[in-house]
XYZ file of N, CA and C in Angstrom:
246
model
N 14.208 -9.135 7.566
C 15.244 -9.008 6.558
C 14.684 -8.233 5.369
N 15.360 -7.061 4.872
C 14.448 -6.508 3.958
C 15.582 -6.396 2.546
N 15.641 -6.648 1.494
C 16.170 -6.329 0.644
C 16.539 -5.142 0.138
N 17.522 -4.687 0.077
C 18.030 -2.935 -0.009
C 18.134 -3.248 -2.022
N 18.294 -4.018 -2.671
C 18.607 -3.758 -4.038
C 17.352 -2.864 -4.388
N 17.552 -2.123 -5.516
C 16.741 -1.321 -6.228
C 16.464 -1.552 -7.355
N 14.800 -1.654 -7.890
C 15.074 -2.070 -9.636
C 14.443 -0.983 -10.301
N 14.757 -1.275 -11.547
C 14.037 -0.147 -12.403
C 13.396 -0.831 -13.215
N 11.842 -0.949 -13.512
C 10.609 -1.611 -14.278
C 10.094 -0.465 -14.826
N 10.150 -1.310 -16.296
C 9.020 -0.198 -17.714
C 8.347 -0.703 -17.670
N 7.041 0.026 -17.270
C 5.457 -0.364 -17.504
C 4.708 0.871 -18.867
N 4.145 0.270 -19.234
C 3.416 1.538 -20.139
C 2.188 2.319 -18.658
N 1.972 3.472 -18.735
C 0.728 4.199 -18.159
C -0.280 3.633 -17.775
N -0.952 3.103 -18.689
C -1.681 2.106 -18.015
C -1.941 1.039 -17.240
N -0.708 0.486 -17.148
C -0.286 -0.207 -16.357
C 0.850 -0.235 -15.212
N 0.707 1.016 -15.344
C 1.433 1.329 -14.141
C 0.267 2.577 -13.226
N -0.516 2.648 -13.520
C -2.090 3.411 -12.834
C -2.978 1.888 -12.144
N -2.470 0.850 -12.922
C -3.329 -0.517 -12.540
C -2.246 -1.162 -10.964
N -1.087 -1.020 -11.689
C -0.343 -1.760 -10.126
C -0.363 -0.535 -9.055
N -0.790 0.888 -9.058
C -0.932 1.786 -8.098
C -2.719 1.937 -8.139
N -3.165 1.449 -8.723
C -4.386 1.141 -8.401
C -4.279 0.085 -7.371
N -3.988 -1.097 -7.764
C -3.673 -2.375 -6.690
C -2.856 -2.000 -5.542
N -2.210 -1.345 -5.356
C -1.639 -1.119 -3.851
C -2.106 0.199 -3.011
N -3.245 0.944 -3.839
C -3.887 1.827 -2.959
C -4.961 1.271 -2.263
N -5.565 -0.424 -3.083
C -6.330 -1.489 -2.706
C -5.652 -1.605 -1.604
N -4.688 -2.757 -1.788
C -4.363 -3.199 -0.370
C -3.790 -1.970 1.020
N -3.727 -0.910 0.798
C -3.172 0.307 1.474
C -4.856 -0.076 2.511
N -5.742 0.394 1.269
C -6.592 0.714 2.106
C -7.676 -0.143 2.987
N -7.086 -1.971 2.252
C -7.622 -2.583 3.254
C -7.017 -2.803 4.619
N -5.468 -2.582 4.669
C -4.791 -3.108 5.936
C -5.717 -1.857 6.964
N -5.821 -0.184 6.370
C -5.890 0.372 7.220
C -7.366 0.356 7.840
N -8.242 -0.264 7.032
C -9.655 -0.549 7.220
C -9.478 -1.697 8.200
N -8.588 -2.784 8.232
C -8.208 -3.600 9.469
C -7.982 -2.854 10.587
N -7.038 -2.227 10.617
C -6.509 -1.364 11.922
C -7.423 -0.545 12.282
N -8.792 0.142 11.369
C -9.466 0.687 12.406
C -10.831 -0.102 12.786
N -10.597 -1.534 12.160
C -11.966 -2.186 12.589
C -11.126 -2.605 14.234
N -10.070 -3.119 13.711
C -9.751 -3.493 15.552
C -9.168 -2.948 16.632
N -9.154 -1.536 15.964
C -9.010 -0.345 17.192
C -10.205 -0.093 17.884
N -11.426 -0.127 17.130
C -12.912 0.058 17.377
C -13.745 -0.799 17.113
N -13.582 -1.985 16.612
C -14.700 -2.627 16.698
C -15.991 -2.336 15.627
N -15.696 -1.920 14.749
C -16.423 -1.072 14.159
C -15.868 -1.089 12.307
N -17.670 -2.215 11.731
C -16.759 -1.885 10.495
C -16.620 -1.224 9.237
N -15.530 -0.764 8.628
C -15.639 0.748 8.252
C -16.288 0.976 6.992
N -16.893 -0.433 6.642
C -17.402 -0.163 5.370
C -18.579 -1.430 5.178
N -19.314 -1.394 4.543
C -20.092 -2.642 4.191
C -19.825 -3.457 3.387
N -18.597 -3.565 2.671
C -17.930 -4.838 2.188
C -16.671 -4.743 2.670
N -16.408 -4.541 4.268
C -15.179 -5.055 4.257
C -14.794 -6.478 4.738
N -13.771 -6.828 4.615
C -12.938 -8.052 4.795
C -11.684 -7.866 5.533
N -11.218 -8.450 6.674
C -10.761 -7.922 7.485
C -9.131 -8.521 6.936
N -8.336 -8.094 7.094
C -6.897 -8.846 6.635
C -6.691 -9.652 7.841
N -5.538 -10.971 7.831
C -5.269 -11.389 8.786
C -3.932 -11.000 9.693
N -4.174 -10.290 10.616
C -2.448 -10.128 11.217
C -2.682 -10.213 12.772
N -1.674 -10.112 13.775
C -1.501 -10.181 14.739
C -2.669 -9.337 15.904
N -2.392 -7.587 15.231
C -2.981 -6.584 15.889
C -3.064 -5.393 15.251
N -4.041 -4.343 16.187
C -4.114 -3.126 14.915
C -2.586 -2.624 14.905
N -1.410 -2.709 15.738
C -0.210 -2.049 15.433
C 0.030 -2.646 13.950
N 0.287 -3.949 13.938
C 0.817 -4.621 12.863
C -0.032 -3.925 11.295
N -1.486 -3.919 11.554
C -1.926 -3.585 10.604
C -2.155 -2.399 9.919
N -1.335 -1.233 10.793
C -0.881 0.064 11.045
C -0.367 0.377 10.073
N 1.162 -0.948 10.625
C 2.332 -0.923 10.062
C 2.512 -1.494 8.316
N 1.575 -2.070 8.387
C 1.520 -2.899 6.857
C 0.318 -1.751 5.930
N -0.004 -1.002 6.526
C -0.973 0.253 5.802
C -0.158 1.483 5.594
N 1.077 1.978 6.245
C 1.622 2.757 5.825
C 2.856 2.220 5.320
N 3.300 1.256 5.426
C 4.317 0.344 4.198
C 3.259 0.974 2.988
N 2.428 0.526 2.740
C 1.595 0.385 1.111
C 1.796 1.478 1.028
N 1.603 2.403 1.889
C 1.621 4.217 1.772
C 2.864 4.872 0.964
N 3.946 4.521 1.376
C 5.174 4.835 1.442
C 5.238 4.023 -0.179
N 4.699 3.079 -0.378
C 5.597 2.568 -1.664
C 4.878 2.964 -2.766
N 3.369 3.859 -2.558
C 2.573 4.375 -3.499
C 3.008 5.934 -3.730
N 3.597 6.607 -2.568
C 3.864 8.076 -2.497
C 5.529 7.364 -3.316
N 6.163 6.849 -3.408
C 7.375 6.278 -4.534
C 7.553 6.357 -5.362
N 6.316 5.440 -5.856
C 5.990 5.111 -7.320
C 4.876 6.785 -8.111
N 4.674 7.071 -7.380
C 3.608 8.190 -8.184
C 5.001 9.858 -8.080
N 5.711 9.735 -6.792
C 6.754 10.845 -6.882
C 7.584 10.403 -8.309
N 7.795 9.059 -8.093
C 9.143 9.066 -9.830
C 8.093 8.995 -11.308
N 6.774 8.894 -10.910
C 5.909 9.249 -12.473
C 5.405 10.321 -12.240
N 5.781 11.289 -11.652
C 5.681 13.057 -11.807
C 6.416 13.438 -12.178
N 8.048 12.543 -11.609
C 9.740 13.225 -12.012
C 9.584 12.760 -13.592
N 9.101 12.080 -13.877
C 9.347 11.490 -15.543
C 8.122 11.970 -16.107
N 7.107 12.573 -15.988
C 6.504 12.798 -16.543
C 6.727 14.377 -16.821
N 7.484 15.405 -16.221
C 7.553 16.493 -16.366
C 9.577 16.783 -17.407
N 9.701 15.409 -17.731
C 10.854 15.035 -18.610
C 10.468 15.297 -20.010
């Protein structure tokens, strides 16, 4: 079930570089999951593996983060060139 409403949140710059800081975090741990358990292999020396089903799932939850960071940084280019 996914919620279709849309909101609009004022952050000042800095804090809106900190919550796209935080979801390029989790972006890049799901996808550091998906390729530890595609291969066995892990991709970094502090990683921590997320918990999910399989590497599809953790695929899928790494380019979710993708999609909602390429969002948020496309509408603070559109407003920043305002």
């Amino acid at each position: 079930m996914h919620n279709d409403k849309e909101y609009v949140i004022r952050l000042s710059g800095f804090d809106l570089g900190q919550l796209i800081d935080g979801l390029e975090a989790r972006h890049q741990a799901w996808r550091d999951t998906a390729i530890y358990l595609r291969t066995g292999e892990m991709p970094s020396a502090d990683f921590v593996m997320e918990e999910c089903r399989d590497a599809e799932e953790a695929e899928r939850l790494a380019a979710h983060y993708e999609r909602i960071v390429a969002r948020i940084i496309a509408q603070q280019n559109e407003q920043n060139r305002v």
